[in-house]
Structures are given as C-alpha cells and as structure tokens.
mmCIF file of C-alpha atoms in Angstrom:
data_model
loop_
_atom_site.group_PDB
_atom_site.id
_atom_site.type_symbol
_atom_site.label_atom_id
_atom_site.label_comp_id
_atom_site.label_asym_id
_atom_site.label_seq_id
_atom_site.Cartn_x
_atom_site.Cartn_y
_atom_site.Cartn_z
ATOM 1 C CA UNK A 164 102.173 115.534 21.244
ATOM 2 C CA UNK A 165 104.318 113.974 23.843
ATOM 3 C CA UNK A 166 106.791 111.438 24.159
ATOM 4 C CA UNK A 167 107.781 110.113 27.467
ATOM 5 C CA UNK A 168 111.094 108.010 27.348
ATOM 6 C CA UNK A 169 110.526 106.200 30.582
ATOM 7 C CA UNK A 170 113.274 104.168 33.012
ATOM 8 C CA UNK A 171 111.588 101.103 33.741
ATOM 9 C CA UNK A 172 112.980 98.336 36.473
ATOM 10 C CA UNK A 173 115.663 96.147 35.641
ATOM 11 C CA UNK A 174 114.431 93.336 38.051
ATOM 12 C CA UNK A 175 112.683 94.695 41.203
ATOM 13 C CA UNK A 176 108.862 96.339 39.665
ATOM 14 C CA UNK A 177 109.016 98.698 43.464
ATOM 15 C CA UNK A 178 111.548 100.175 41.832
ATOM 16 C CA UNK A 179 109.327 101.961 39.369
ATOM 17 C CA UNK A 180 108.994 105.686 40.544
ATOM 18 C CA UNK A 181 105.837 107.357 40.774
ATOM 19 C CA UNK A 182 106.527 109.596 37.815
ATOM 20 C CA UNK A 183 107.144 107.120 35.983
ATOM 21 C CA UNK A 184 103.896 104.945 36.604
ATOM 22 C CA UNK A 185 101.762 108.231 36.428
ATOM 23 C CA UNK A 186 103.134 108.855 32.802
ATOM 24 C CA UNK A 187 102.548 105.131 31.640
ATOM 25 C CA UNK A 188 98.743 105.482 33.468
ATOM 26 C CA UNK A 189 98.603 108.731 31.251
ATOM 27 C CA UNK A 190 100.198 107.400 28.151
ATOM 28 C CA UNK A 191 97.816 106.684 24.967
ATOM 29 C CA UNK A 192 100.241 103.743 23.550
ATOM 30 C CA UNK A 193 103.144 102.146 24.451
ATOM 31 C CA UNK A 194 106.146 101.746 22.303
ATOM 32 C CA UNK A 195 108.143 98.613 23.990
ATOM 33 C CA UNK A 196 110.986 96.098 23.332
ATOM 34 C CA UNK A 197 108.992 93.474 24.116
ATOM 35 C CA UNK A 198 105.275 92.858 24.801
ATOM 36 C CA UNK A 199 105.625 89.940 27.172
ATOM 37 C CA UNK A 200 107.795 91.655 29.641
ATOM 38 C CA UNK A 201 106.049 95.300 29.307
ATOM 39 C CA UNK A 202 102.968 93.255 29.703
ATOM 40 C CA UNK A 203 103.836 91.851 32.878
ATOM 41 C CA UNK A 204 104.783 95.771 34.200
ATOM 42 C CA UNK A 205 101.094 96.744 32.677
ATOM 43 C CA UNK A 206 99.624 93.992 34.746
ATOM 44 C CA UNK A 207 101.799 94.988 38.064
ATOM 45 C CA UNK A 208 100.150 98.615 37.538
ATOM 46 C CA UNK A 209 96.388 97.039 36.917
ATOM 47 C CA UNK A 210 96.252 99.128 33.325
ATOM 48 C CA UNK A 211 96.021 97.481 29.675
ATOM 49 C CA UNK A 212 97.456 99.913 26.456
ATOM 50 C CA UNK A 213 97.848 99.221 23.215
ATOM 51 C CA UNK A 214 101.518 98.331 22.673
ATOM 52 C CA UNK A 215 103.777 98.638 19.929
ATOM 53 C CA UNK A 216 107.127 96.529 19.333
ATOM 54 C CA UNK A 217 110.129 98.321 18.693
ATOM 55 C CA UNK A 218 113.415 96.271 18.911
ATOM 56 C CA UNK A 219 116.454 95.005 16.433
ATOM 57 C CA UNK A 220 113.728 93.459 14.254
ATOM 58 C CA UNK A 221 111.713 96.619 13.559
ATOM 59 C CA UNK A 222 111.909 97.344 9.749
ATOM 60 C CA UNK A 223 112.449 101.353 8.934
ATOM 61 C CA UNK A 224 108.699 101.198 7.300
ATOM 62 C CA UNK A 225 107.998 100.102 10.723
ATOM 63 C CA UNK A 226 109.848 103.114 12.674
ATOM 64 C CA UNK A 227 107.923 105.347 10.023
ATOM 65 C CA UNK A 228 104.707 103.724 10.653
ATOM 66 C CA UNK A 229 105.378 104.654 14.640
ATOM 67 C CA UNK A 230 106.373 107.946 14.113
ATOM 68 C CA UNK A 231 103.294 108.648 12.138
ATOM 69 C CA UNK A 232 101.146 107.187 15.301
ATOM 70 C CA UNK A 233 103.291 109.418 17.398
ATOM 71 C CA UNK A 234 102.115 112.504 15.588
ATOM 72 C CA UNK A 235 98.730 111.600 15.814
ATOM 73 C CA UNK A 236 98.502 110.638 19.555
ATOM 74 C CA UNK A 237 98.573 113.179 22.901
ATOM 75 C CA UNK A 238 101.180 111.025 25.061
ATOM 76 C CA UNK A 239 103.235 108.238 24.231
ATOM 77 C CA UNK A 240 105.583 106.258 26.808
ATOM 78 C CA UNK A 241 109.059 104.890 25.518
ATOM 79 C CA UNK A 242 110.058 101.512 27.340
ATOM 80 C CA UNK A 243 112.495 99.059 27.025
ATOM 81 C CA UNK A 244 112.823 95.828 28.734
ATOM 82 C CA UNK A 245 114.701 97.117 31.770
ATOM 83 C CA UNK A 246 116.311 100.468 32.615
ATOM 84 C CA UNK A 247 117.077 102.883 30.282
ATOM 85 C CA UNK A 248 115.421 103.604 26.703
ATOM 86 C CA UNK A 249 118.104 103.812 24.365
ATOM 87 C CA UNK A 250 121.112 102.108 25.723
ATOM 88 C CA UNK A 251 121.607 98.756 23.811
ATOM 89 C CA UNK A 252 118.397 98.935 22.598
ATOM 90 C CA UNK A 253 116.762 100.502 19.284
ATOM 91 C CA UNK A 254 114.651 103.400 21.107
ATOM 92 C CA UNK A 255 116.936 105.626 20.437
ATOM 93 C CA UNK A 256 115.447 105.815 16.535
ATOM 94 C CA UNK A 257 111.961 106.518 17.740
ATOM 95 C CA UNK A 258 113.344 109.372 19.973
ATOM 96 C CA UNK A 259 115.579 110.757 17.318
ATOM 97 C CA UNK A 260 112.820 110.876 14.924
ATOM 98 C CA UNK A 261 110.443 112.011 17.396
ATOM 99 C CA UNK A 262 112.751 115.104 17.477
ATOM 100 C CA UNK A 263 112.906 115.762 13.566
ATOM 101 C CA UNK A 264 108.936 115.569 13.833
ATOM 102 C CA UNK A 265 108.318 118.447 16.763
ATOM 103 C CA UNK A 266 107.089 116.024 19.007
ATOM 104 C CA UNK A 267 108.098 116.934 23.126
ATOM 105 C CA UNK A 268 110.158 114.538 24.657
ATOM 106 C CA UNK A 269 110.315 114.229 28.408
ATOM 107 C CA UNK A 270 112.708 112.062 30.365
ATOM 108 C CA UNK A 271 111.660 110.117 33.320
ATOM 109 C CA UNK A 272 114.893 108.825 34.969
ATOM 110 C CA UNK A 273 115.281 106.126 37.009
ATOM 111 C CA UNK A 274 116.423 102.461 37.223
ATOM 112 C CA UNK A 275 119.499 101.763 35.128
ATOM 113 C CA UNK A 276 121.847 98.292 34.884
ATOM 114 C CA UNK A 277 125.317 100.498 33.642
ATOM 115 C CA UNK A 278 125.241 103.229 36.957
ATOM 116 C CA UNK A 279 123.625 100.453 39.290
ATOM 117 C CA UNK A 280 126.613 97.996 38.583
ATOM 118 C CA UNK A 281 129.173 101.130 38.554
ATOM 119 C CA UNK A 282 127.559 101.946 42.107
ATOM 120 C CA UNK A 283 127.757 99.014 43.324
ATOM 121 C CA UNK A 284 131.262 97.658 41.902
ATOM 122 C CA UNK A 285 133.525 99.653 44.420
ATOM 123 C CA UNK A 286 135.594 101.101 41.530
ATOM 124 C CA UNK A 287 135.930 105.060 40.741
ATOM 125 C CA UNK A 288 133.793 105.860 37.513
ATOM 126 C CA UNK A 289 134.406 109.571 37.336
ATOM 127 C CA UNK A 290 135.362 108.600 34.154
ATOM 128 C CA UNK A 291 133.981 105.469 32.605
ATOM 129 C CA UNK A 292 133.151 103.742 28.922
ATOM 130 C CA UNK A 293 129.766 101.802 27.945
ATOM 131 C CA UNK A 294 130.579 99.452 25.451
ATOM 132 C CA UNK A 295 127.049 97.317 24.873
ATOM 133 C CA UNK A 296 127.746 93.681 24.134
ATOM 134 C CA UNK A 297 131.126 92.744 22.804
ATOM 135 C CA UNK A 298 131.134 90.165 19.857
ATOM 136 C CA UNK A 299 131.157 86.413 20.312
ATOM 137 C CA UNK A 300 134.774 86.007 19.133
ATOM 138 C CA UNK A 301 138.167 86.745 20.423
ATOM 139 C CA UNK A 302 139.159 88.873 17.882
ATOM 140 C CA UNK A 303 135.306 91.052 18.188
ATOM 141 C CA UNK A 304 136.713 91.231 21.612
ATOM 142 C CA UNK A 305 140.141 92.326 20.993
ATOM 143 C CA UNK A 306 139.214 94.845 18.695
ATOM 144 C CA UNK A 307 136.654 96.726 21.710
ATOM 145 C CA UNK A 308 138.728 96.947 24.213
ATOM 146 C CA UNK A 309 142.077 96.706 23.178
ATOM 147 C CA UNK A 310 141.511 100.663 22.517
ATOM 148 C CA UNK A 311 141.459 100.932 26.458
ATOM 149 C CA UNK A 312 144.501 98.740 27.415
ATOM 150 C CA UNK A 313 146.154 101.534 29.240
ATOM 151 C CA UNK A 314 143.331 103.785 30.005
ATOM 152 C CA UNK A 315 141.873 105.034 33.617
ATOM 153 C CA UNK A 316 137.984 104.746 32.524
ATOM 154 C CA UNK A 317 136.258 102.092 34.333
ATOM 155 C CA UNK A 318 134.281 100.120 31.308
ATOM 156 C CA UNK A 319 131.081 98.727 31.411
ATOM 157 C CA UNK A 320 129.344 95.890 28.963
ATOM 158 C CA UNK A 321 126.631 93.591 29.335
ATOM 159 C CA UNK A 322 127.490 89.630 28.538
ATOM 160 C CA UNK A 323 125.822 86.824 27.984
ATOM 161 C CA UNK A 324 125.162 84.250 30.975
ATOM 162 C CA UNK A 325 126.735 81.322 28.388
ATOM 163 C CA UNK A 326 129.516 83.525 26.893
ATOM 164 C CA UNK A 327 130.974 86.142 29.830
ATOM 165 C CA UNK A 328 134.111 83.626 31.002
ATOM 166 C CA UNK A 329 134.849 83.151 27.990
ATOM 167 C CA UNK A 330 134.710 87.195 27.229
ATOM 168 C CA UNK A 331 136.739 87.295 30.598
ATOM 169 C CA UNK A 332 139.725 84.708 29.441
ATOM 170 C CA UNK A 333 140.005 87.475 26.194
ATOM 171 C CA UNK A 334 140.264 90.618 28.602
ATOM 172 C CA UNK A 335 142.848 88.633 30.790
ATOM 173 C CA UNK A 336 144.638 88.853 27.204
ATOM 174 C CA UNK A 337 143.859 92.218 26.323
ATOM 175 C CA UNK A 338 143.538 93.774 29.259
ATOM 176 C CA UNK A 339 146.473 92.371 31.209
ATOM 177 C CA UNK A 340 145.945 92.140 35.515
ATOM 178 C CA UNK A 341 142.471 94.445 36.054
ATOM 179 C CA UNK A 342 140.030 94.042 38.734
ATOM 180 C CA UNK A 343 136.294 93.714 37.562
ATOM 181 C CA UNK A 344 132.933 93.193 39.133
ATOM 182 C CA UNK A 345 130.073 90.469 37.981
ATOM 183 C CA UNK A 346 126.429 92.024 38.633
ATOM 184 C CA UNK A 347 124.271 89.492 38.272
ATOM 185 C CA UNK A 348 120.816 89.562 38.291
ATOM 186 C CA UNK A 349 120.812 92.931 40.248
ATOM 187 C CA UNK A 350 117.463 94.231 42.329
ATOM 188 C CA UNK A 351 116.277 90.421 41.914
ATOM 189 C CA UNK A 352 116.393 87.485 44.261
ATOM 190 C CA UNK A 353 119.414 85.817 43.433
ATOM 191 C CA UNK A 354 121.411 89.220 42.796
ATOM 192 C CA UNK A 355 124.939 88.883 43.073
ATOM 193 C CA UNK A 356 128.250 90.842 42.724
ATOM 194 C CA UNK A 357 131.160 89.328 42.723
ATOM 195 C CA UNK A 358 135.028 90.231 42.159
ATOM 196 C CA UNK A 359 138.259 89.047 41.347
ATOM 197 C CA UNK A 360 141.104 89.883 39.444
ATOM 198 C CA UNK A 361 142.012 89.479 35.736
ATOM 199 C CA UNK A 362 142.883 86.853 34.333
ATOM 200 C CA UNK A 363 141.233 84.859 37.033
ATOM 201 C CA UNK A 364 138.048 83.478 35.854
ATOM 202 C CA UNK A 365 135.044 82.019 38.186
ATOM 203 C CA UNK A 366 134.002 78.488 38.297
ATOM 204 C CA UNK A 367 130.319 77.959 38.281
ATOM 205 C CA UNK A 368 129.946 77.191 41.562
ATOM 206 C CA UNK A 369 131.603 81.029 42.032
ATOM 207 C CA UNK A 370 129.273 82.567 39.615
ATOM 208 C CA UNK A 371 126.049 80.453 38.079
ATOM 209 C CA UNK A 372 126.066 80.457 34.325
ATOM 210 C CA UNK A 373 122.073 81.982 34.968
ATOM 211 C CA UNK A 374 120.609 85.378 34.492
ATOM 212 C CA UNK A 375 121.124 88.577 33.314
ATOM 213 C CA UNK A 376 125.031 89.791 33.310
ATOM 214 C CA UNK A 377 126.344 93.615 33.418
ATOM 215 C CA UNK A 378 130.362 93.054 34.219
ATOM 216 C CA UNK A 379 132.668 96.091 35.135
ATOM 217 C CA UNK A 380 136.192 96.306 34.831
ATOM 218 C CA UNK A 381 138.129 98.691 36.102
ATOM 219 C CA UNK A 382 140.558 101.608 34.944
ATOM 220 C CA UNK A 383 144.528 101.321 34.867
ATOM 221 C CA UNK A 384 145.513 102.917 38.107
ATOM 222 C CA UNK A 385 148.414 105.135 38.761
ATOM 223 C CA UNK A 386 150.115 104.297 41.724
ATOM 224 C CA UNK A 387 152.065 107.502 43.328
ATOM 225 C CA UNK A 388 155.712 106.268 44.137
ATOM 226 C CA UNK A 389 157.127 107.776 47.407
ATOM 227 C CA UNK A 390 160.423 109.348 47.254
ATOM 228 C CA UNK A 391 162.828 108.889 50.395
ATOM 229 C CA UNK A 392 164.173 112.894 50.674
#
C-alpha cells in the first residue's frame, strides 16, 4: 500500500516532473480536488484512472470510505488542483489518516504557488508565514494579521481576484507602510508580478481583477542607524 502525495502544476502542465507523471502512470486511483481540472492533467499525460473527489465538501463517511479504498489498493496518487497537496486544501485528512492506517506515503515535490511567489517577489523569506485565505471582512482580516504588525516574516496568502484590493486597503490599516508583491496567474500566459507599497492599492488597469492571486507582503525591516564616531 502506497500513497503518493504528488505536486502537480499550478498553471504551466511542462512543469510536471517526471517523477511525478511516472507515479500518476503507476497509480491505481486518484484522489483529487477536482475532477475537471485533474482530468484535463490525465488527458495531457494520454492515461484515464478512476478518480475520487476529495475537497471542503467531502463528508467524514466520505474520508472513511477513501481510506478504506486506500487499504485495499497497491498505489494511490494525492492531487490537488495546483501545487502542493495539503496547503489550503483538505488532503491533508487523507494523508493523516493514511498514516494512522500503515499505509507508505511518498512525497513527490515540485510546483508550488507559496515558494514560487516568495521566489519571485524580491523579498527575504528566511523566515516567512502562510496564512491561506483571509476572511471576506475587515475585521476577519484584522484579526490574521494584526498578530504580525511588527514582525520580520515575509507573509504569504492567496486572495480572491474580486476581493484582494479590498484585502489590501485592510493591510494598509493593519499593517501600516509594507511593500508586497501581486503574483498573478504565475507559469501561465498572462502571469504577472507586480509591486508597490502599502497602502497604495492598484487600479485595474495596474492589475486585472482576473485569475488566480497569491500576494506577498513583506517583513518589518530593521534599518541599522550609522553612528558619526
């Protein structure tokens, strides 16, 4: 028994390793957020497997259900839509369980939207905070990351296209002057990163409201003063 938690692409399918397309050639059954986009990977590859939804819908009979499967099958692959398994995304369960069952888990790195817009953002992360999706409302807002108002970490959370300036406006509040990054869309056509400065906020024609949004802001720097001897 074998389950493969597997790093799928977060926009560009060449970025799929070949590790990580010989265990999903090799796997018996697929658990995945969602079939329509796991489909389209399966199709990419030229394979068909069975696939089972796992996502913030699954009932616990359901997770139960799956880790029964899991016993029963020789290799399984973990996916979620894009990136990592686990990180803002229910497959952490299926793993966990996997564990209490004596199933072997493997990892198969690879493409991930938190370290790709870290990489890419220009700001140290030798330290940083994930913090999923903040809340729709100021105060859900104010309540994340007012806990890091004065602290180096970089932080890292993925927005909505129709909600991040107004997420932005709150952090101007919260957060005080901080410089951030926008990925958008990244490894995809229309990728774009683009920074500024707390409390400024983009106008559409700066950023389009459009895509998938992973925003970075970064840590309170110290700034060395100089003393004249």
């Amino acid at each position: 028994m074998k389950l493969s938690v597997v790093c799928s692409p977060i926009g560009n399918l060449q970025d799929l390793s070949d590790r990580a397309t010989a265990a999903l050639r090799d796997a018996d059954v697929w658990y995945v957020e969602d079939t329509r986009v796991s489909g389209k990977l399966a199709a990419h590859l030229g394979i068909k497997k069975p696939m089972r939804v796992l996502n913030d819908h699954t009932h616990s009979s359901g997770l139960s259900r799956y880790l029964d499967e899991l016993e029963g099958v020789g290799h399984a692959a973990l996916l979620t839509d894009g990136g990592a398994p686990g990180i803002s995304d229910p497959g952490a369960l299926l793993v966990d369980g996997a564990y209490d069952r004596g199933v072997h888990v493997e990892a198969i790195p690879g493409p991930s939207a938190v370290v790709t817009a870290l990489s890419v953002s220009g700001f140290f992360a030798q330290r940083f905070a994930f913090l999923g999706f903040p809340g729709r409302k100021a105060g859900d807002v104010r309540d994340l990351f007012g806990p890091f108002s004065e602290s180096p970490m970089t932080l890292v959370y993925f927005d909505s296209p129709h909600r991040f300036r107004a997420t932005l406006g709150w952090l101007g509040e919260v957060l005080g002057e901080r410089r951030y990054a926008i990925a958008r869309e990244l490894t995809k056509l229309h990728e774009q990163v683009y920074r500024d400065r707390l409390p400024a906020v983009p106008d559409e024609a700066q950023v389009i409201g459009k895509g998938e949004f992973t925003l970075v802001i970064e840590g309170v720097r110290k700034v060395r003063e100089l003393r004249a001897d």
